[in-house]
Short mmCIF file of C-alpha atoms in Angstrom, two decimals:
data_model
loop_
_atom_site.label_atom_id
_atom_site.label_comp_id
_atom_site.label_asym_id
_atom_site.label_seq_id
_atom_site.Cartn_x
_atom_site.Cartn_y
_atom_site.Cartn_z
CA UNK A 1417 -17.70 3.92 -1.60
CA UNK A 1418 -17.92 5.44 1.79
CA UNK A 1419 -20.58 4.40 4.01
CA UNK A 1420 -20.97 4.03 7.84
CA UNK A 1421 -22.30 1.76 9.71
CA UNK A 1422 -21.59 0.33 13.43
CA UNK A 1423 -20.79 -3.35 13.73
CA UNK A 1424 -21.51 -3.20 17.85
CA UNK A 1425 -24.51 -5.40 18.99
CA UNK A 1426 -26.19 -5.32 15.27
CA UNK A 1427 -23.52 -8.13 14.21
CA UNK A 1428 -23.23 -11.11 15.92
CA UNK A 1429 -21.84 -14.65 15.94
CA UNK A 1430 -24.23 -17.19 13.89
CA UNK A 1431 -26.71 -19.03 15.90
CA UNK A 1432 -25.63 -22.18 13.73
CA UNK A 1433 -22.39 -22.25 15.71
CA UNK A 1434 -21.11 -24.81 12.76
CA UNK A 1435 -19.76 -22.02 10.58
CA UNK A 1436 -17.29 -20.47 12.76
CA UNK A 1437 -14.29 -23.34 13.09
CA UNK A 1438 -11.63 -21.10 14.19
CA UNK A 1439 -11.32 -19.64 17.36
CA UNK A 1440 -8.59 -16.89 19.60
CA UNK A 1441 -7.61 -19.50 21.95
CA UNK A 1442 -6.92 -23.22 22.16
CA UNK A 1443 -6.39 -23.51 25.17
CA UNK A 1444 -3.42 -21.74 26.71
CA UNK A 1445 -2.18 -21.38 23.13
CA UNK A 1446 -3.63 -17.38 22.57
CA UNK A 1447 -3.44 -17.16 18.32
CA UNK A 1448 -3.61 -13.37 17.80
CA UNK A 1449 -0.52 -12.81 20.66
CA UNK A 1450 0.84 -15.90 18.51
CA UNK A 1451 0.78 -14.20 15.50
CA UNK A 1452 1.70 -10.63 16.71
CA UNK A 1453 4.83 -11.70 18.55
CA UNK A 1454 5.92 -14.02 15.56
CA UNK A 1455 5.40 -10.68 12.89
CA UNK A 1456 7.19 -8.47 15.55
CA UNK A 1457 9.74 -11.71 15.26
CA UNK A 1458 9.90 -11.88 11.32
CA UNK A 1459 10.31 -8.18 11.48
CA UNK A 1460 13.31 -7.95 13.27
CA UNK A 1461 15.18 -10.79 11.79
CA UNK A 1462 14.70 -9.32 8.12
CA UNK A 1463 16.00 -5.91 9.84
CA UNK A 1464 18.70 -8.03 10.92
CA UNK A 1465 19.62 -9.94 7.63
CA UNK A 1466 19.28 -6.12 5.97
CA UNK A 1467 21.76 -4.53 8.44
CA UNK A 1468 24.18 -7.60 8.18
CA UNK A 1469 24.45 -7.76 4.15
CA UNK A 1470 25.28 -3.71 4.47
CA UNK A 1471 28.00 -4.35 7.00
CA UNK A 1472 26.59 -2.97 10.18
CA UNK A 1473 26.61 -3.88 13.04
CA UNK A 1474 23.45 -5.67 14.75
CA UNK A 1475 23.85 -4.30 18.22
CA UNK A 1476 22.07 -0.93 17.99
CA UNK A 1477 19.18 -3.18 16.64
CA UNK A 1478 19.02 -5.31 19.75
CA UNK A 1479 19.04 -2.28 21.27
CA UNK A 1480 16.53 -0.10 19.48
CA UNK A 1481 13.81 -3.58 19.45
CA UNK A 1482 14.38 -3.67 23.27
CA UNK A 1483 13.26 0.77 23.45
CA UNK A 1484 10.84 0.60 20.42
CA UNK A 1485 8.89 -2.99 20.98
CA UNK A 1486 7.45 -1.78 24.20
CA UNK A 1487 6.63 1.44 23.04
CA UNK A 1488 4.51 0.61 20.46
CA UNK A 1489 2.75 -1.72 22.36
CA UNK A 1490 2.00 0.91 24.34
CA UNK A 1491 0.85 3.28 21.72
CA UNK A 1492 -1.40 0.61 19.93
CA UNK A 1493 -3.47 -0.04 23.30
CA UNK A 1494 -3.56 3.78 23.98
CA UNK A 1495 -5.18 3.99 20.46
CA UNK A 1496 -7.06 1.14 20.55
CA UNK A 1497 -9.23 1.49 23.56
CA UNK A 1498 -9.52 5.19 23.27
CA UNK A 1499 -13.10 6.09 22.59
CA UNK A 1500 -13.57 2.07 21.54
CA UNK A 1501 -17.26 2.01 22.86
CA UNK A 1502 -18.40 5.42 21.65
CA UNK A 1503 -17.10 9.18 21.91
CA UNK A 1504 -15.82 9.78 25.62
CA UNK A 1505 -16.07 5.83 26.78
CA UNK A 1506 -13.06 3.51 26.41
CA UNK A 1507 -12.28 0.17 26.12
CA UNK A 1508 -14.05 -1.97 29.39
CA UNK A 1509 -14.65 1.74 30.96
CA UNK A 1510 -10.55 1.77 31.46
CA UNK A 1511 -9.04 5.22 32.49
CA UNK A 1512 -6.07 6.66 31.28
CA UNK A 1513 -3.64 3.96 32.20
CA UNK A 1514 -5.58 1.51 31.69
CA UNK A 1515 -5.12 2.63 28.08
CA UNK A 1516 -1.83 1.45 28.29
CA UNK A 1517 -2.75 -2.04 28.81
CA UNK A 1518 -1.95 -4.03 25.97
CA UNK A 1519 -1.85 -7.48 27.44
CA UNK A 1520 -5.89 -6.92 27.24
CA UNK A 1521 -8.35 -6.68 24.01
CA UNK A 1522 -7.85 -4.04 22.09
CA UNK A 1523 -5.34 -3.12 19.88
CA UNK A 1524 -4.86 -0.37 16.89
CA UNK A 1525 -1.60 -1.03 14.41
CA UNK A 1526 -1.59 2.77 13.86
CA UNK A 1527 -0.79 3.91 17.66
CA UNK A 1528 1.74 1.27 17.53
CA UNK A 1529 3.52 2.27 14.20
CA UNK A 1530 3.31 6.27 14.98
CA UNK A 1531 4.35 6.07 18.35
CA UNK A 1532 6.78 3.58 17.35
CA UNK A 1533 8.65 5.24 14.96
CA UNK A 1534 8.61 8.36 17.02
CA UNK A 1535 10.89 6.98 19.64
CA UNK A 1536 12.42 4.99 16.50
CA UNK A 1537 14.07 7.77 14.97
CA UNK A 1538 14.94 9.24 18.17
CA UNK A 1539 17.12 6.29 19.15
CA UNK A 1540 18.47 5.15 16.09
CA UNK A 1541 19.33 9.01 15.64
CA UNK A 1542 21.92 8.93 18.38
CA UNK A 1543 22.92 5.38 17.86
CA UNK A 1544 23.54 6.04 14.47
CA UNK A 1545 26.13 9.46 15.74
CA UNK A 1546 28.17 6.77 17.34
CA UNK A 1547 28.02 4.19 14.40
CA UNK A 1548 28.21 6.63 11.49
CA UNK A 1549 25.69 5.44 10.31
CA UNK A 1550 22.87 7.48 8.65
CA UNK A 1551 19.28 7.36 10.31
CA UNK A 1552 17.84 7.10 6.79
CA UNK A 1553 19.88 3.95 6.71
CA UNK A 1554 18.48 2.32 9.78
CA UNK A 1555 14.91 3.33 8.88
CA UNK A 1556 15.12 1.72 5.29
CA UNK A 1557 16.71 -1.22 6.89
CA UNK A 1558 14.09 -1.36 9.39
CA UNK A 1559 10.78 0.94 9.41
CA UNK A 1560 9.52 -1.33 5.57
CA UNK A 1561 9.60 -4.61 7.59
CA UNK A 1562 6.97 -3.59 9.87
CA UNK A 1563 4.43 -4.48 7.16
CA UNK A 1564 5.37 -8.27 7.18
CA UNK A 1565 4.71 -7.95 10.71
CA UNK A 1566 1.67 -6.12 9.71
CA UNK A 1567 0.75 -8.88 7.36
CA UNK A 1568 0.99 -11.63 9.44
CA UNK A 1569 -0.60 -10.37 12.52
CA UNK A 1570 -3.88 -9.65 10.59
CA UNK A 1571 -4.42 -13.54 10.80
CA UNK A 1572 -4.37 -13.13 14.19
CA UNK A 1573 -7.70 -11.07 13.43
CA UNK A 1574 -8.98 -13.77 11.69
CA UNK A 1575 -8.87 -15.98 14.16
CA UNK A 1576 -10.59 -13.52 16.68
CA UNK A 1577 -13.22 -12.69 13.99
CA UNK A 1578 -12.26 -8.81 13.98
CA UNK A 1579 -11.04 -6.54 11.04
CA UNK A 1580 -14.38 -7.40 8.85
CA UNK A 1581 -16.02 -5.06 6.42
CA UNK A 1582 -19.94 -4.82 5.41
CA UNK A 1583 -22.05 -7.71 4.15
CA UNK A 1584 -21.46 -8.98 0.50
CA UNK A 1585 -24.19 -11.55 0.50
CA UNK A 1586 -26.66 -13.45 2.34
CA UNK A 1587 -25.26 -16.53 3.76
CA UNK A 1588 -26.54 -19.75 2.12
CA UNK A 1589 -23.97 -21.79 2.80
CA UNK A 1590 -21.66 -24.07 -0.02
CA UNK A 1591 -24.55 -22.44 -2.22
CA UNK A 1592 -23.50 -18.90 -1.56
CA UNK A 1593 -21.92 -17.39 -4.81
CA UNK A 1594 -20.17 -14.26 -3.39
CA UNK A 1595 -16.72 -14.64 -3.22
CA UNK A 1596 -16.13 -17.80 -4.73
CA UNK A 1597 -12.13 -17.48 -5.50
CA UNK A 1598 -11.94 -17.79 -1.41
CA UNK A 1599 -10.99 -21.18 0.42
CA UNK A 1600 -14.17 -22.32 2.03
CA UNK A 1601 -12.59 -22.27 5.56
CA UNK A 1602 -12.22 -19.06 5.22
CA UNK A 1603 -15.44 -17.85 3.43
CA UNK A 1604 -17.55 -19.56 6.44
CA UNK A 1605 -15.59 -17.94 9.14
CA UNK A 1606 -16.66 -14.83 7.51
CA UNK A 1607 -20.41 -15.36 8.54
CA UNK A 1608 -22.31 -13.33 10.69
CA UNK A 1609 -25.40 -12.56 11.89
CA UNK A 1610 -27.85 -9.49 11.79
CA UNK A 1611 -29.21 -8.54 14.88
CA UNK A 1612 -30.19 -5.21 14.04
CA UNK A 1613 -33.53 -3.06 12.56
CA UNK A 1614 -34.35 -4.25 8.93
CA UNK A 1615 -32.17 -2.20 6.52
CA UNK A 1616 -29.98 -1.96 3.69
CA UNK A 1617 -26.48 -1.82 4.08
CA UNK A 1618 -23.44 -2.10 0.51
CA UNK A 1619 -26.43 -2.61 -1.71
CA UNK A 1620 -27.28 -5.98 0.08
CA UNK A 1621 -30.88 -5.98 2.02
CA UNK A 1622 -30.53 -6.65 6.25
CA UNK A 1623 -33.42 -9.02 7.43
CA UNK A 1624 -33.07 -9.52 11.46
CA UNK A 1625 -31.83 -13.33 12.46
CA UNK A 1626 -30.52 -13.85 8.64
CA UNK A 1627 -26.83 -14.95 8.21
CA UNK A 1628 -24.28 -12.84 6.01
CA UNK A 1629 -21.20 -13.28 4.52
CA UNK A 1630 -18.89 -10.04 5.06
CA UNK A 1631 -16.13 -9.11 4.03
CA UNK A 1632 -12.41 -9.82 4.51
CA UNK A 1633 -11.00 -6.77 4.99
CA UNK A 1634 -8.35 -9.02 6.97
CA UNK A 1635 -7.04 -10.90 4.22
CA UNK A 1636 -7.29 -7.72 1.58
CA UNK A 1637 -5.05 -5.90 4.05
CA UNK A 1638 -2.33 -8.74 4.59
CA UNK A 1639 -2.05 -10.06 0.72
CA UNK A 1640 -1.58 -6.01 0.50
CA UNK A 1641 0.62 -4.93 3.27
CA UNK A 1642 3.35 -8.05 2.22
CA UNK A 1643 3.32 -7.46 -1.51
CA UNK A 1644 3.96 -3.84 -0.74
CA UNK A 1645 6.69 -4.75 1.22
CA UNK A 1646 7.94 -6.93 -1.59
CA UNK A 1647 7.95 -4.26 -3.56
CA UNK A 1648 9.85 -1.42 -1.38
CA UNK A 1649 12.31 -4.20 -0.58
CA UNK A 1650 13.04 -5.69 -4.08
CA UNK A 1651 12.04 -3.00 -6.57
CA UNK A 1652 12.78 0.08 -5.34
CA UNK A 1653 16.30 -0.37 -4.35
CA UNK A 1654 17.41 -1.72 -7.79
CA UNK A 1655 15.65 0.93 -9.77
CA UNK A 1656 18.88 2.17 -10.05
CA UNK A 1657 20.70 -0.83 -10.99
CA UNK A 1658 18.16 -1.86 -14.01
CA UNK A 1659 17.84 1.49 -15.91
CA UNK A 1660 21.27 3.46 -14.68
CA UNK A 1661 25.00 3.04 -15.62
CA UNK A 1662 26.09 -0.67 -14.92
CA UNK A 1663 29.72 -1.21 -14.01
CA UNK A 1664 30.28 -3.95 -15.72
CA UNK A 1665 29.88 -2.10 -18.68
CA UNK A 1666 31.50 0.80 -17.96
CA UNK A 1667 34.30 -0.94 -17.16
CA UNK A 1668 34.55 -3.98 -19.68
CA UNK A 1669 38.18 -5.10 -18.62
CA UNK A 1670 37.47 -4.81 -14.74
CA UNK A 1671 35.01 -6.92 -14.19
CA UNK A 1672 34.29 -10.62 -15.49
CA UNK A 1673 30.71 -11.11 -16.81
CA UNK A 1674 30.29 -13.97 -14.83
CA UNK A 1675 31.15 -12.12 -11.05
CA UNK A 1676 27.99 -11.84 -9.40
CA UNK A 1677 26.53 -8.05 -10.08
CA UNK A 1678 25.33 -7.52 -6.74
CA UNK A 1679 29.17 -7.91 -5.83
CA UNK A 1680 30.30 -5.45 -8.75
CA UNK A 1681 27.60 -2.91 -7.14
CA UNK A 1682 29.61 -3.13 -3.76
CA UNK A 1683 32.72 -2.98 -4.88
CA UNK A 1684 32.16 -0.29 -7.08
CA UNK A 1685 29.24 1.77 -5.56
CA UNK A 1686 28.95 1.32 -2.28
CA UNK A 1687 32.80 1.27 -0.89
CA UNK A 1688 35.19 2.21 -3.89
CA UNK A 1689 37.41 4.85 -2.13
CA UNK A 1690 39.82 4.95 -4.58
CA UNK A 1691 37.76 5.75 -7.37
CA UNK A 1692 36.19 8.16 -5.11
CA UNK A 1693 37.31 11.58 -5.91
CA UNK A 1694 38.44 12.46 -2.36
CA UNK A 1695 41.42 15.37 -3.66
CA UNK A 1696 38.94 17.01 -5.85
CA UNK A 1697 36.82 17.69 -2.66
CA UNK A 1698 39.33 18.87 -0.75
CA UNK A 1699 40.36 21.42 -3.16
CA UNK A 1700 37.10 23.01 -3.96
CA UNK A 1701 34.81 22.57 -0.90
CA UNK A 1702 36.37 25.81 0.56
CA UNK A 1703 36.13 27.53 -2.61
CA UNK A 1704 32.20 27.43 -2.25
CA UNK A 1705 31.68 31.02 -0.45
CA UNK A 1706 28.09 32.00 -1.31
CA UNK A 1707 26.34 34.38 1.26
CA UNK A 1708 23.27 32.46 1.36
CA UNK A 1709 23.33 29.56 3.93
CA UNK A 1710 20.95 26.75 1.56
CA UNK A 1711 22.67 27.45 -1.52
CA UNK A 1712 25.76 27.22 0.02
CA UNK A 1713 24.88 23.99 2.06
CA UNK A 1714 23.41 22.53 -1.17
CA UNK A 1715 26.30 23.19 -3.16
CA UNK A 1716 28.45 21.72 -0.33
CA UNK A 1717 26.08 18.80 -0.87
CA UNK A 1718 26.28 18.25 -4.19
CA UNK A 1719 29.84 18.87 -4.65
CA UNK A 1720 30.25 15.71 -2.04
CA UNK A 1721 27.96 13.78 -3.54
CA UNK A 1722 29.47 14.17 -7.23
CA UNK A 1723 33.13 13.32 -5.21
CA UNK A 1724 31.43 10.29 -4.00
CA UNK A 1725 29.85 8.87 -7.24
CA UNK A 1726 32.12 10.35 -10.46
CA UNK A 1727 30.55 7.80 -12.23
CA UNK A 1728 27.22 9.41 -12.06
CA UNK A 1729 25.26 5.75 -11.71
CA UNK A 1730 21.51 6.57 -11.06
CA UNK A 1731 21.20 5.65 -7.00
CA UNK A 1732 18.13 5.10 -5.00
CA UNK A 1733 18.91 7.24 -1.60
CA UNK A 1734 18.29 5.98 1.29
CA UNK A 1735 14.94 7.38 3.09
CA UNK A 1736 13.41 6.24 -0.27
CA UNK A 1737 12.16 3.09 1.59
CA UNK A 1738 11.04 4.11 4.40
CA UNK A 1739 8.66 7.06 3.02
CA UNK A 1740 7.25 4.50 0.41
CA UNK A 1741 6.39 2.42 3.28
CA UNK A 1742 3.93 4.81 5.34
CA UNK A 1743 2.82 5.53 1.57
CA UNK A 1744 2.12 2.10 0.82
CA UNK A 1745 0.81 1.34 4.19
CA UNK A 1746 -1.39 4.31 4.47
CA UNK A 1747 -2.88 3.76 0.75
CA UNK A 1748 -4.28 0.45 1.61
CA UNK A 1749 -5.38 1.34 4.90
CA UNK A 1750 -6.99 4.52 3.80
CA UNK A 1751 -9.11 2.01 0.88
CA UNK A 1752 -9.80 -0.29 3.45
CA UNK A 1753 -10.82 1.73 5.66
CA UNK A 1754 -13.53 3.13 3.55
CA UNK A 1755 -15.50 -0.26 4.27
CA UNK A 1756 -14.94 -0.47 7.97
CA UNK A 1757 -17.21 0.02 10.62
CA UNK A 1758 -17.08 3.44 12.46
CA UNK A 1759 -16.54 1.55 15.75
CA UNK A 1760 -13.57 -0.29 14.76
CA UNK A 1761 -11.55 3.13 12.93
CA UNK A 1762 -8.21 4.40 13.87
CA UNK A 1763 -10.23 6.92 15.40
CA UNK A 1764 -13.34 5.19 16.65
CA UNK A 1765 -16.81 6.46 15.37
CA UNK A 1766 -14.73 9.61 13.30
CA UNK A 1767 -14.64 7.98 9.71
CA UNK A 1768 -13.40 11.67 8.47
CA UNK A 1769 -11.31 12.38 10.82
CA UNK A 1770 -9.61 8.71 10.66
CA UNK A 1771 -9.44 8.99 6.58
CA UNK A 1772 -7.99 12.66 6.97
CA UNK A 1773 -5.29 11.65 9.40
CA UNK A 1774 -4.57 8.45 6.77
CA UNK A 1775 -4.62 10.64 4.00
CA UNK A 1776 -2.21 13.50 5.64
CA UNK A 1777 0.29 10.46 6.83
CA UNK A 1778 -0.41 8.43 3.18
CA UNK A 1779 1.03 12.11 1.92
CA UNK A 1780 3.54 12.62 4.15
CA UNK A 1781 5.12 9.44 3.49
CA UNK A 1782 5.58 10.56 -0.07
CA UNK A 1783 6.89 13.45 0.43
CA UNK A 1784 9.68 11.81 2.58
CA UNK A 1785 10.17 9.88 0.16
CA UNK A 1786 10.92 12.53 -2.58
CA UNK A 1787 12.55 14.95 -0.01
CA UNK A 1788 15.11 11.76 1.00
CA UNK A 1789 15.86 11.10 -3.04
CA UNK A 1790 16.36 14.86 -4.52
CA UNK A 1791 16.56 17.27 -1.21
CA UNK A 1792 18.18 15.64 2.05
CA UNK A 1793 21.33 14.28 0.21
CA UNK A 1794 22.24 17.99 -0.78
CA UNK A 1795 21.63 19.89 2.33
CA UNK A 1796 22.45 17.34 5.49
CA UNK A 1797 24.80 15.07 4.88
CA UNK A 1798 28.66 15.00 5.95
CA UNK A 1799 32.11 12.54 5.36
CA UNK A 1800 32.34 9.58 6.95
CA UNK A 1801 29.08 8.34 7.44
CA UNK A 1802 27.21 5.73 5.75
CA UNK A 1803 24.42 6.43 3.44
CA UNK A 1804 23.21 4.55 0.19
CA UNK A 1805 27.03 4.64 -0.16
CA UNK A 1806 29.65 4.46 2.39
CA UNK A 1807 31.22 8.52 2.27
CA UNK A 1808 34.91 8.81 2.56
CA UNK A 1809 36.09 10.08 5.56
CA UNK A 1810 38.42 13.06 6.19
CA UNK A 1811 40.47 13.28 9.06
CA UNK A 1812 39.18 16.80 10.59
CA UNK A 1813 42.66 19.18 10.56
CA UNK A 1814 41.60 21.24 13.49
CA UNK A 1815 40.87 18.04 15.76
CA UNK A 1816 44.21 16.94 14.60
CA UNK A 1817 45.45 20.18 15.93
CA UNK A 1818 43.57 20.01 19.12
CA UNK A 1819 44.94 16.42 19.34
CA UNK A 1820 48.65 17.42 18.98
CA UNK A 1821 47.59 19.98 21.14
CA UNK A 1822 46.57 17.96 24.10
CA UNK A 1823 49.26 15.55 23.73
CA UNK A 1824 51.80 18.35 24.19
CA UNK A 1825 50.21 19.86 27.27
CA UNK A 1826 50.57 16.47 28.76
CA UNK A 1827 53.90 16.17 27.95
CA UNK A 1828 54.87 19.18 29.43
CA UNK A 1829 52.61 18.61 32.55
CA UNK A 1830 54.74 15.62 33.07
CA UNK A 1831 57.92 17.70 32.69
CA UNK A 1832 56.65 19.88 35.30
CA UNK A 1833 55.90 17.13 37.77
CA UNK A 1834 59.23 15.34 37.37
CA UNK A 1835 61.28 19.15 38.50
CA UNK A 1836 58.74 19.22 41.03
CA UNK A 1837 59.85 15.78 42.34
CA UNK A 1838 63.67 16.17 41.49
CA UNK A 1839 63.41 19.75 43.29
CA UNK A 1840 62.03 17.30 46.30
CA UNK A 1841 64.48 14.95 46.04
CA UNK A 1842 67.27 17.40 45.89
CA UNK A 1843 65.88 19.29 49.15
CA UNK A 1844 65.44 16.00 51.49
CA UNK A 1845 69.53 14.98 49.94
CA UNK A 1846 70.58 18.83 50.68
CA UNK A 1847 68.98 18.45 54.52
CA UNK A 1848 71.24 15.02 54.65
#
């Protein structure tokens, strides 16, 4: 249900100071930059493990978390303070750069992931020209990992008391009924009290100086954000594997029963040039003339993708991932969202605005998704580069050319120089 209401000075820490056990620092130990640097950690190193059981190499990672960590810290402090304490006033009255300070209070995971990925697919676009490797494949190896990171930095909210939604009952405390299936530790750091004008607010009545329990829109958001990454990560990819063509089958005498399958997938999806039907290719790719530049492209396409998999096995493509994850992310934000308070939005005190902008990006991620699985694999791919498979690669007959080419010119450059120096030579023994 959507409702609005403003958390600001109407909620505030219970006068009983008993209920609240956890706190955002212990000292010089600071939990919620705890938590975000370990998910930013945990994200990477499941990038890393991704990149490394595909074969590629982990250096344009180090070098992509080095560009993109910063930048997204940037872009989830710009978002975060922006408009925080009401329509034209920021976070601690800071001006524009100020915006960009994100060792201070004040943080939005949606500036961070947008802007992010923006400079994401930038880098990894001209990493991946050196590599060969596709940019769908880094962002399925990477972008869905962001939600662990996600996931575990929402405890860091916890700890600072943020990421709430409305009241669910009045607080009374072991005797409170609401939300039973919660650990108490976390049910009583859930309490708050009403400062504000008596009113009515999710169906529960607001009396001034009475203590509520609200609700966790913090752990809703992480249980979500992980098992949504569990599923891009382990079901997706294999949807494939469990209701397509299996090789082992296929191919009775090839392959023992007892060779592990995800080793039969490689050897026979992923890497099997000579199955690959790299002569067919050849001889018909220039036989596709049609006037019009898509259908020609897509036929292109499809002809190479055919020469790559004669098998026909049913294959996830890669960009699959990474749309279902600003799907996934952007469905359970958008729900959650519904029960936030307007000061505490993506876009602070614009609750339609912030669920349009969720709700455009919750689309767009499908429609990556089905654009990367039945569109992008026709029209822009080439040899040689690595996608959901790894594309045979044809040596390029003009380059050759050129090649043979240059190497010639040299060789008669060099010619030239040694008459030049024998012409020398002769002249100086002549003038003897």
């Amino acid at each position: 249900m959507l409702f609005s209401w403003i958390q600001g000075d109407n909620w505030k820490s219970p006068t009983d100071s008993q209920w609240w056990t956890v706190r955002d620092d212990y000292g010089f130990f600071h939990v919620y930059a705890f938590t975000m640097t370990l998910g930013v950690i945990f994200a990477i190193a499941i990038s890393a493990i991704k990149l490394y059981r595909r074969g590629i190499s982990l250096t344009e990672l180090w070098i992509g978390a080095a560009i993109i960590v910063p930048v997204s810290l940037l872009g989830a402090s710009f978002f975060g303070k922006l408009n925080a304490e009401g329509i034209g006033m920021n976070a601690n009255g800071a001006g524009f750069f100020g915006l960009f300070a994100f060792w201070e209070g004040g943080m939005a995971i949606h500036g961070g992931v947008y802007a992010g990925a923006f400079v994401g697919l930038i880098v990894f676009y001209f990493l991946g020209r050196r590599t060969k490797v596709s940019l769908w494949v880094y962002s399925d190896c990477i972008i869905p990992n962001i939600l662990v990171g996600q996931g575990i930095g929402r405890w860091g909210n916890f700890f600072n008391h943020e990421v709430i939604g409305g009241p669910v009952a009045q607080w009374h405390g072991k005797d409170t009924d609401a939300l039973n299936w919660l650990p108490y530790f976390i049910k009583r750091n859930m309490v708050w009290e009403y400062k504000g004008a008596n009113d009515s607010l999710n169906g529960v009545d607001l009396v001034k100086g009475q203590e509520y329990l609200m609700s966790p829109i913090f752990l809703y958001e992480s249980i979500s954000l992980i098992a949504a990454w569990a599923i891009i990560t382990f079901i997706i990819p294999n949807i494939g594997k469990w209701f397509g063509k299996k090789p082992w089958k296929l191919h009775p005498d090839k392959y023992d029963i007892k060779y592990p399958k995800y080793k039969i997938w490689r050897n026979e999806v992923f890497a099997n040039h000579n199955n690959k039907e790299i002569e067919k290719y050849k001889s018909e790719i220039n036989n596709i003339n049609d006037k019009n530049y898509i259908v020609k492209k897509w036929k292109q396409g499809k002809l190479l993708s055919d020469c790559n998999n004669p098998e026909k096995y049913m294959l996830v493509r890669t960009g699959v991932q990474a749309g279902a994850y600003f799907f996934a992310w952007n469905l359970v934000r958008f729900i959650l969202e519904l029960g936030r308070p307007d000061d505490h939005l993506f876009l602070m005190y614009r609750k339609e605005l912030s669920l349009v902008i969720i709700g455009l990006s919750m689309a767009a991620g499908l429609i990556v998704a089905l654009l990367a699985q039945f569109v992008i694999p026709y029209l822009f791919r080439t040899t040689g580069f690595i996608y959901e498979q790894e594309y045979f690669y044809l040596e390029d007959n003009n380059k050759t050319k050129n090649k043979d080419k240059l190497v010639i010119s040299k060789i008669e450059k060099n010619k030239i120089k040694e008459e030049k120096i024998k012409e020398k030579l002769n002249k100086k023994l002549g003038k003897k």
